[in-house]
Amino acid sequence: WRRSHYTNEIDENITGEDVTVMGWVHEIRDLGGIIFVLIRDRSGMIQLTAPSKEIEGELLDKIRKLRKESVIGLKGKVQESGKAPNGVEIIPSEIKVFCLANQPLPMDPTEKVKAEIDTRLDSRFIDLRKPVVSSIFKIKSKMLHTVRNFFEEGGFLEINTPKLVASATEGGTELFPITYFEKEAFLGQSPQLYKQMMMSAGFDKVYEIAQIFRAEEHDTLRHLNEAISIDMEASFMDDVDVMKILNDLVQKVIIDVKQNCKEELKTLEMDLDIPEGHFEVLKYDDAVDMINSKDVPMEWGEDLSRAAEKALGEIMDGYYFLTEWPTEIKPFYVMPNEKNPVKSHAFDLMYKDLEISSGAMRVHQHDLLREKIAEKGLNPDAFNGYLRAFEYGMPPHSGWGLGADRFNMTLTGLDNIRETVLFPRDRRRLTP
Ligand code: AMO
């Protein structure tokens, strides 16, 4: 048994041909004189039509005994049919049952009964069979493909940095400690320190697409404990240069997804707008005023609360940059403004009320960096492996990290990040 066609390749043009399809039994309708079976594969569905007068008894019996979600192979002839979902159907000549599915099913993949997200995640392998769910991951795949192409065309080198690490990068409270032989170690929060060290290594422009781990306490629709970050770092560039790269990348992905994932976007009922030109740039100072104008209390120097993000999201539409953040609330590696060190060269990329990326021009001066680590209450000696790279030839550099799952939320119109991850990890979920 070898597949000759995916179901979406079967149309009027091959009427009369013998085909072999493989897939799942989506639906069975036994009307006595005629049996209809919908067979589903990754690409779509096709109808098997078995008029009892025309099909020999043994085969008919086999079809009658099929159960929903069983995996079968089907050989048969393509025939035009006004009533079938795709305008064509298959008259079976042979059937092979690869796996008979147990009944009842833990959840209904035909969407007739809507399931809660927890039920869906518990049986994720079935949940993912639904086109409305698999579409999210087809879009994610396209997004990542475009990201790789974009960076390759831009002369970036793809790197892989360790995820077993010895120190914090984004603040100490969000670390997952692990046992590493006799030593204390953690799961990596960000490739931050390593991508910066690659600048000292002379790699000039690098990117990485990899897991980041954050011991987020909070159960929100935007945080997971394991997420995918698209990171870049480039030498001899400032924050404005890398913001331009981020702007171009986001636009390129949206154009590519809109062009290549028409079916998936339709399934998700998502109408993607292609943002034109430069994203709006909003200074932190102005953001504070705007947030206060919405009667949400926020002092200068504070990070955005959820209420503050929501207030901003009501005023700002689409993608926009938030710039000139207070140095105090940004990590040690962020470059303070030369003229006014209270402010920094850090930026966030927002989509309405969702932060999708953070980046900055970095501190490349060894002594200043050491000082800033200490100011954060961290022990600079613990960072010696990183700091040494700044002593023997470190160029000025900038970069950002873009949350792939959050970016995917903006492309698919979903508001729960769990929807955009195959097997999400949150406070309560470590399986499947
Ligand atoms: P930051 O901590 O802002 O910056 O992370 C970058 C982006 O990663 C995504 N992200 C998350 N997504 C889901 N769940 C989480 N718990 C989570 N945490 C982060 C967000 C966020 O904008 N080193 C810097 C980047 C840099 O400066 O280059 C960093 O990690 O979309």
Coordinates of C-alpha atoms and ligand atoms in Angstrom, one line a residue:
W1 CA 0.0 0.0 0.0
R2 CA 1.4 3.3 -1.1
R3 CA -0.4 6.6 -1.2
S4 CA -1.0 8.0 -4.7
H5 CA -2.7 11.3 -3.7
Y6 CA -3.4 13.5 -0.8
T7 CA -7.2 14.1 -0.5
N8 CA -6.9 17.7 -1.8
E9 CA -5.3 16.5 -5.0
I10 CA -8.4 14.6 -6.0
D11 CA -10.6 16.6 -8.2
E12 CA -12.6 16.4 -11.5
N13 CA -9.4 16.4 -13.5
I14 CA -8.7 12.8 -12.5
T15 CA -12.2 11.4 -12.8
G16 CA -12.1 7.7 -13.7
E17 CA -8.6 7.2 -12.3
D18 CA -7.7 4.7 -9.6
V19 CA -6.3 6.3 -6.5
T20 CA -4.9 5.2 -3.1
V21 CA -5.5 7.6 -0.2
M22 CA -4.5 7.2 3.5
G23 CA -6.2 8.8 6.4
W24 CA -8.5 8.9 9.4
V25 CA -12.2 8.1 9.3
H26 CA -13.8 11.5 10.0
E27 CA -17.4 10.5 9.7
I28 CA -19.5 7.5 8.8
R29 CA -23.1 7.7 7.5
D30 CA -24.7 4.3 6.9
L31 CA -28.0 4.8 5.1
G32 CA -28.5 1.1 4.5
G33 CA -28.6 1.2 0.7
I34 CA -25.5 3.4 0.6
I35 CA -22.7 4.2 3.0
F36 CA -20.7 7.4 3.1
V37 CA -17.4 7.7 4.8
L38 CA -15.4 10.9 5.0
I39 CA -11.7 10.3 5.0
R40 CA -9.4 13.0 6.4
D41 CA -5.7 13.6 5.9
R42 CA -3.5 16.5 6.5
S43 CA -4.6 18.2 3.4
G44 CA -8.4 17.9 3.7
M45 CA -11.1 15.3 3.2
I46 CA -12.6 13.1 0.5
Q47 CA -15.8 11.1 0.5
L48 CA -15.9 7.4 0.0
T49 CA -19.3 6.3 -1.4
A50 CA -20.3 2.7 -1.2
P51 CA -23.7 1.9 -2.9
S52 CA -24.5 -1.6 -1.4
K53 CA -25.7 -2.9 -4.8
E54 CA -22.4 -2.1 -6.5
I55 CA -19.9 -3.2 -3.8
E56 CA -19.2 -6.8 -3.0
G57 CA -20.3 -8.1 0.3
E58 CA -17.0 -8.6 2.1
L59 CA -15.8 -5.1 1.3
L60 CA -19.1 -3.6 2.3
D61 CA -18.9 -5.4 5.6
K62 CA -15.5 -4.0 6.2
I63 CA -16.8 -0.5 5.6
R64 CA -19.7 -1.0 7.9
K65 CA -17.4 -2.0 10.7
L66 CA -15.2 1.1 10.5
R67 CA -15.1 3.3 13.6
K68 CA -14.5 7.0 13.8
E69 CA -10.9 8.1 13.8
S70 CA -9.6 4.7 12.7
V71 CA -6.7 4.9 10.2
I72 CA -7.3 3.3 6.9
G73 CA -6.0 3.0 3.4
L74 CA -8.5 3.2 0.5
K75 CA -8.1 2.1 -3.1
G76 CA -10.9 3.1 -5.5
K77 CA -12.0 5.0 -8.6
V78 CA -12.6 8.7 -8.7
Q79 CA -16.1 9.7 -9.7
E80 CA -17.8 13.1 -10.1
S81 CA -20.5 13.8 -7.7
G82 CA -22.6 16.9 -7.3
K83 CA -23.4 16.1 -3.7
A84 CA -19.9 15.2 -2.4
P85 CA -18.1 17.9 -0.5
N86 CA -15.3 18.3 -3.1
G87 CA -17.5 17.5 -6.2
V88 CA -15.8 14.1 -6.4
E89 CA -16.0 10.9 -4.5
I90 CA -14.2 7.6 -4.4
I91 CA -16.0 4.3 -5.2
P92 CA -14.0 1.8 -3.2
S93 CA -12.4 -1.4 -4.5
E94 CA -10.2 -2.2 -1.5
I95 CA -9.8 -1.1 2.1
K96 CA -7.0 -1.7 4.6
V97 CA -7.5 -0.9 8.3
F98 CA -4.2 0.1 9.8
C99 CA -5.5 0.9 13.2
L100 CA -9.0 0.6 14.6
A101 CA -9.7 3.5 17.0
N102 CA -11.1 2.7 20.4
Q103 CA -14.5 4.1 21.3
P104 CA -15.7 6.3 22.8
L105 CA -13.2 8.9 21.7
P106 CA -11.8 11.1 24.5
M107 CA -12.9 14.2 22.5
D108 CA -14.7 14.9 19.3
P109 CA -12.4 16.0 16.5
T110 CA -15.4 17.0 14.2
E111 CA -16.0 20.1 16.4
K112 CA -19.7 19.1 16.9
V113 CA -19.1 19.1 20.6
K114 CA -16.9 22.1 21.7
A115 CA -14.3 21.1 24.3
E116 CA -12.6 23.3 26.9
I117 CA -8.9 24.0 26.4
D118 CA -7.9 21.7 29.2
T119 CA -9.8 18.7 27.7
R120 CA -8.3 19.5 24.4
L121 CA -4.7 19.7 25.7
D122 CA -5.2 16.5 27.6
S123 CA -5.9 14.8 24.3
R124 CA -3.8 17.1 22.2
F125 CA -3.0 14.4 19.6
I126 CA -6.7 14.3 18.7
D127 CA -7.2 18.0 19.1
L128 CA -4.4 18.6 16.6
R129 CA -6.4 16.6 14.0
K130 CA -8.9 19.5 13.7
P131 CA -8.1 21.7 10.7
V132 CA -8.8 24.8 12.9
V133 CA -6.0 23.7 15.2
S134 CA -3.5 22.3 12.7
S135 CA -3.9 25.5 10.7
I136 CA -2.2 27.4 13.6
F137 CA 0.9 25.2 13.2
K138 CA 0.9 25.3 9.4
I139 CA 1.1 29.1 9.8
K140 CA 3.8 28.8 12.5
S141 CA 5.8 26.5 10.2
K142 CA 5.6 29.1 7.4
M143 CA 6.5 31.9 9.8
L144 CA 9.6 30.1 11.0
H145 CA 10.6 29.2 7.4
T146 CA 10.2 32.9 6.4
V147 CA 12.3 34.0 9.4
R148 CA 15.1 31.6 8.4
N149 CA 15.0 32.8 4.8
F150 CA 15.0 36.4 5.9
F151 CA 18.0 36.0 8.1
E152 CA 19.9 33.9 5.5
E153 CA 19.3 36.5 2.8
G154 CA 20.4 39.2 5.2
G155 CA 23.8 37.5 5.8
F156 CA 23.1 36.2 9.3
L157 CA 24.6 33.0 10.7
E158 CA 22.3 30.6 12.5
I159 CA 23.7 29.6 15.8
N160 CA 22.8 27.1 18.6
T161 CA 23.7 28.2 22.2
P162 CA 23.5 26.1 25.4
K163 CA 20.3 25.8 27.3
L164 CA 22.0 24.3 30.3
V165 CA 23.5 27.4 31.9
A166 CA 25.1 28.7 35.1
S167 CA 23.5 32.1 35.5
A168 CA 20.5 34.3 35.1
T169 CA 20.2 36.8 32.3
E170 CA 16.7 38.3 32.5
G171 CA 16.4 38.5 36.3
G172 CA 16.9 36.0 39.0
T173 CA 13.4 35.0 40.0
E174 CA 12.3 33.3 36.8
L175 CA 14.9 30.6 36.8
F176 CA 14.4 26.8 36.7
P177 CA 17.1 25.3 38.8
I178 CA 18.3 21.8 37.8
T179 CA 20.7 19.3 39.2
Y180 CA 23.9 19.3 37.1
F181 CA 26.2 16.8 38.7
E182 CA 27.9 18.6 41.7
K183 CA 27.0 22.0 40.5
E184 CA 24.0 24.3 40.5
A185 CA 22.6 25.0 37.1
F186 CA 19.5 26.4 35.4
L187 CA 17.5 26.1 32.2
G188 CA 18.4 29.0 29.9
Q189 CA 16.1 32.0 30.1
S190 CA 17.5 33.5 26.9
P191 CA 20.5 33.1 24.6
Q192 CA 21.3 36.7 25.6
L193 CA 24.9 36.3 27.0
Y194 CA 25.9 33.8 24.3
K195 CA 24.6 35.8 21.3
Q196 CA 26.5 38.8 22.7
M197 CA 29.7 36.7 23.0
M198 CA 29.3 35.8 19.4
M199 CA 29.9 39.4 18.6
S200 CA 33.3 39.3 20.3
A201 CA 33.9 36.1 18.3
G202 CA 33.5 38.2 15.1
F203 CA 30.4 36.4 13.7
D204 CA 29.0 39.9 13.1
K205 CA 25.3 38.9 12.5
V206 CA 23.7 35.9 14.2
Y207 CA 20.3 34.5 14.9
E208 CA 18.9 31.6 16.9
I209 CA 15.5 30.0 17.0
A210 CA 15.2 28.0 20.2
Q211 CA 13.4 27.3 23.5
I212 CA 13.6 29.7 26.4
F213 CA 12.6 28.6 29.9
R214 CA 10.9 31.0 32.4
A215 CA 9.7 30.0 35.8
E216 CA 6.7 32.3 35.5
E217 CA 4.5 32.0 38.5
H218 CA 1.6 33.6 36.9
D219 CA -1.1 31.8 35.0
T220 CA -1.8 34.2 32.1
L221 CA -2.9 33.9 28.5
R222 CA 0.4 35.3 27.4
H223 CA 3.0 33.4 29.5
L224 CA 4.3 29.9 29.2
N225 CA 7.2 28.2 31.1
E226 CA 8.7 27.1 27.9
A227 CA 8.5 29.3 24.8
I228 CA 10.3 29.8 21.5
S229 CA 12.4 32.9 21.0
I230 CA 13.7 34.2 17.7
D231 CA 16.8 36.0 18.7
M232 CA 19.2 38.1 16.7
E233 CA 22.4 40.1 17.5
A234 CA 24.4 42.3 15.2
S235 CA 27.7 44.2 15.5
F236 CA 28.3 47.8 14.7
M237 CA 24.5 48.4 14.8
D238 CA 22.5 50.6 17.2
D239 CA 19.0 50.1 18.5
V240 CA 17.4 52.0 15.5
D241 CA 19.2 49.7 13.1
V242 CA 17.9 46.5 14.7
M243 CA 14.4 47.9 15.1
K244 CA 14.4 48.4 11.3
I245 CA 15.4 44.7 10.9
L246 CA 12.6 43.6 13.2
N247 CA 10.1 45.9 11.4
D248 CA 11.1 44.4 8.0
L249 CA 10.9 40.8 9.4
V250 CA 7.5 41.2 10.8
Q251 CA 6.2 42.7 7.5
K252 CA 7.9 39.9 5.5
V253 CA 6.3 37.2 7.6
I254 CA 2.8 38.7 7.3
I255 CA 3.1 39.0 3.6
D256 CA 4.4 35.4 3.2
V257 CA 1.7 34.0 5.5
K258 CA -1.1 35.9 3.8
Q259 CA 0.2 34.7 0.4
N260 CA 0.9 31.1 1.3
C261 CA -1.6 30.2 4.0
K262 CA -4.8 31.3 2.5
E263 CA -6.7 28.1 3.4
E264 CA -5.4 28.2 7.0
L265 CA -6.3 31.8 7.5
K266 CA -9.8 31.1 6.1
T267 CA -10.2 28.2 8.4
L268 CA -9.2 30.5 11.3
E269 CA -11.5 33.2 10.0
M270 CA -8.5 35.5 10.2
D271 CA -8.1 38.5 7.9
L272 CA -4.5 39.6 8.0
D273 CA -3.7 43.2 7.3
I274 CA -0.2 43.9 5.9
P275 CA 1.2 46.8 8.0
E276 CA 2.8 49.4 5.7
G277 CA 6.1 51.3 6.2
H278 CA 7.5 52.0 9.6
F279 CA 5.7 50.9 12.7
E280 CA 4.8 53.8 15.0
V281 CA 7.3 54.7 17.6
L282 CA 6.0 55.7 21.0
K283 CA 8.3 57.0 23.7
Y284 CA 8.0 55.5 27.2
D285 CA 7.3 59.0 28.6
D286 CA 4.4 59.5 26.3
A287 CA 3.1 56.0 26.9
V288 CA 2.9 56.8 30.7
D289 CA 0.9 59.9 29.9
M290 CA -1.5 58.0 27.6
I291 CA -1.9 55.3 30.2
N292 CA -2.7 57.8 32.9
S293 CA -5.2 59.5 30.5
K294 CA -7.1 56.3 30.6
D295 CA -7.3 56.5 34.4
V296 CA -4.9 53.7 34.9
P297 CA -2.4 54.7 37.6
M298 CA 1.3 54.4 36.5
E299 CA 4.4 56.2 37.8
W300 CA 7.3 57.1 35.6
G301 CA 9.9 54.3 36.1
E302 CA 7.4 51.5 36.5
D303 CA 7.1 48.5 34.1
L304 CA 3.8 48.2 32.3
S305 CA 1.2 46.5 34.4
R306 CA -1.4 44.4 32.7
A307 CA -3.9 47.2 33.1
A308 CA -1.4 49.6 31.6
E309 CA -0.8 47.3 28.6
K310 CA -4.6 47.1 28.0
A311 CA -5.0 50.9 28.2
L312 CA -2.2 51.3 25.6
G313 CA -3.8 48.6 23.4
E314 CA -7.0 50.6 23.4
I315 CA -5.2 53.6 22.0
M316 CA -2.6 52.0 19.8
D317 CA -3.6 49.8 16.9
G318 CA -1.5 47.1 15.3
Y319 CA 2.3 47.0 15.8
Y320 CA 4.2 49.8 17.5
F321 CA 7.6 50.3 19.2
L322 CA 7.9 51.5 22.7
T323 CA 11.3 53.2 23.2
E324 CA 13.5 55.1 25.7
W325 CA 12.7 52.8 28.6
P326 CA 14.0 53.7 32.0
T327 CA 17.4 52.1 32.5
E328 CA 16.4 51.0 36.0
I329 CA 13.8 48.5 34.9
K330 CA 15.8 47.0 32.1
P331 CA 18.4 44.2 32.4
F332 CA 22.1 45.0 33.0
Y333 CA 23.2 44.5 29.4
V334 CA 21.0 47.4 28.1
M335 CA 23.0 50.5 27.1
P336 CA 22.0 53.7 29.0
N337 CA 21.5 56.9 27.1
E338 CA 24.9 58.7 27.0
K339 CA 23.3 62.2 27.7
N340 CA 20.7 61.0 30.1
P341 CA 21.6 57.7 31.7
V342 CA 18.3 57.4 33.4
K343 CA 16.9 56.5 30.0
S344 CA 18.1 53.6 27.9
H345 CA 18.5 52.4 24.4
A346 CA 15.9 49.6 25.0
F347 CA 12.8 49.0 23.0
D348 CA 9.8 46.7 23.0
L349 CA 7.7 45.8 20.0
M350 CA 4.0 45.7 20.9
Y351 CA 1.0 44.4 19.1
K352 CA -2.0 46.2 20.6
D353 CA -1.7 45.2 24.3
L354 CA 0.8 42.3 23.7
E355 CA 4.5 42.6 24.0
I356 CA 6.0 40.5 21.3
S357 CA 9.7 41.5 21.3
S358 CA 12.3 43.2 23.5
G359 CA 15.6 44.5 22.3
A360 CA 18.3 47.1 22.9
M361 CA 21.7 48.5 22.1
R362 CA 24.0 46.7 24.5
V363 CA 26.7 47.8 26.9
H364 CA 29.9 46.8 25.2
Q365 CA 32.3 48.4 27.6
H366 CA 33.7 45.8 30.1
D367 CA 33.9 48.1 33.2
L368 CA 30.5 49.6 32.8
L369 CA 29.0 46.2 32.3
R370 CA 30.6 44.8 35.4
E371 CA 29.3 47.8 37.3
K372 CA 25.8 47.3 36.0
I373 CA 25.7 43.7 37.0
A374 CA 26.7 44.6 40.5
E375 CA 24.0 47.4 40.6
K376 CA 21.4 44.7 39.9
G377 CA 22.5 42.9 43.0
L378 CA 24.2 40.1 41.0
N379 CA 27.8 38.9 41.6
P380 CA 29.9 40.0 38.7
D381 CA 32.4 37.1 39.3
A382 CA 29.6 34.7 38.5
F383 CA 29.6 36.3 35.0
N384 CA 33.3 36.0 34.3
G385 CA 32.8 33.6 31.4
Y386 CA 30.7 36.3 29.8
L387 CA 32.6 39.3 30.9
R388 CA 35.9 38.1 29.6
A389 CA 34.5 38.3 26.1
F390 CA 34.3 42.1 26.7
E391 CA 38.0 42.5 27.6
Y392 CA 39.6 41.3 24.5
G393 CA 37.8 43.0 21.6
M394 CA 34.1 43.5 21.8
P395 CA 32.4 45.6 19.1
P396 CA 29.4 47.8 19.8
H397 CA 26.3 45.7 19.1
S398 CA 22.5 45.5 19.4
G399 CA 19.8 42.8 19.1
W400 CA 16.4 41.6 20.1
G401 CA 14.4 38.6 21.0
L402 CA 11.0 38.0 19.4
G403 CA 8.6 35.6 21.1
A404 CA 7.6 33.2 18.3
D405 CA 4.5 31.9 20.1
R406 CA 3.3 35.4 20.8
F407 CA 4.0 36.5 17.3
N408 CA 2.0 33.5 16.1
M409 CA -0.9 34.8 18.3
T410 CA -1.0 38.0 16.3
L411 CA -1.0 36.1 13.0
T412 CA -3.7 33.7 14.0
G413 CA -5.9 36.1 16.0
L414 CA -5.8 33.8 19.1
D415 CA -5.7 35.2 22.6
N416 CA -4.5 32.2 24.5
I417 CA -0.8 31.4 23.9
R418 CA -1.5 27.7 24.7
E419 CA -3.3 27.5 21.4
T420 CA -0.1 28.3 19.5
V421 CA 2.1 25.6 21.2
L422 CA 1.9 21.9 20.4
F423 CA 2.4 20.8 24.0
P424 CA 2.3 23.9 26.2
R425 CA 4.0 24.0 29.5
D426 CA 2.4 26.1 32.2
R427 CA 2.3 26.1 36.0
R428 CA -0.1 23.2 36.0
R429 CA 0.8 21.3 32.9
L430 CA 3.9 19.1 32.3
T431 CA 2.1 16.4 30.3
P432 CA 1.4 15.4 27.6
Ligands
AMO1 P1 12.3 39.2 27.0 O1 12.5 38.6 28.3 O2 11.4 40.4 26.8 O3 13.7 39.6 26.4 O4 11.8 38.1 26.0 C1 11.7 38.3 24.6 C2 10.4 37.9 24.1 O5 10.1 36.5 24.4 C3 8.8 36.3 24.6 N1 8.6 35.8 26.0 C4 7.7 34.9 26.3 N2 6.7 34.3 25.6 C5 5.9 33.4 26.3 N3 6.0 33.1 27.6 C6 7.0 33.7 28.3 N4 7.1 33.3 29.6 C7 7.9 34.6 27.7 N5 8.9 35.3 28.1 C8 9.4 36.0 27.1 C9 8.1 37.7 24.6 C10 9.2 38.6 24.8 O6 9.0 39.9 24.2 N6 17.3 38.8 26.1 C11 16.1 39.6 25.8 C12 15.9 39.9 24.4 C13 17.0 40.8 23.8 O7 17.2 41.9 24.4 O8 17.6 40.4 22.8 C14 14.9 38.9 26.4 O9 14.9 37.7 26.6 O10 7.5 37.8 23.3

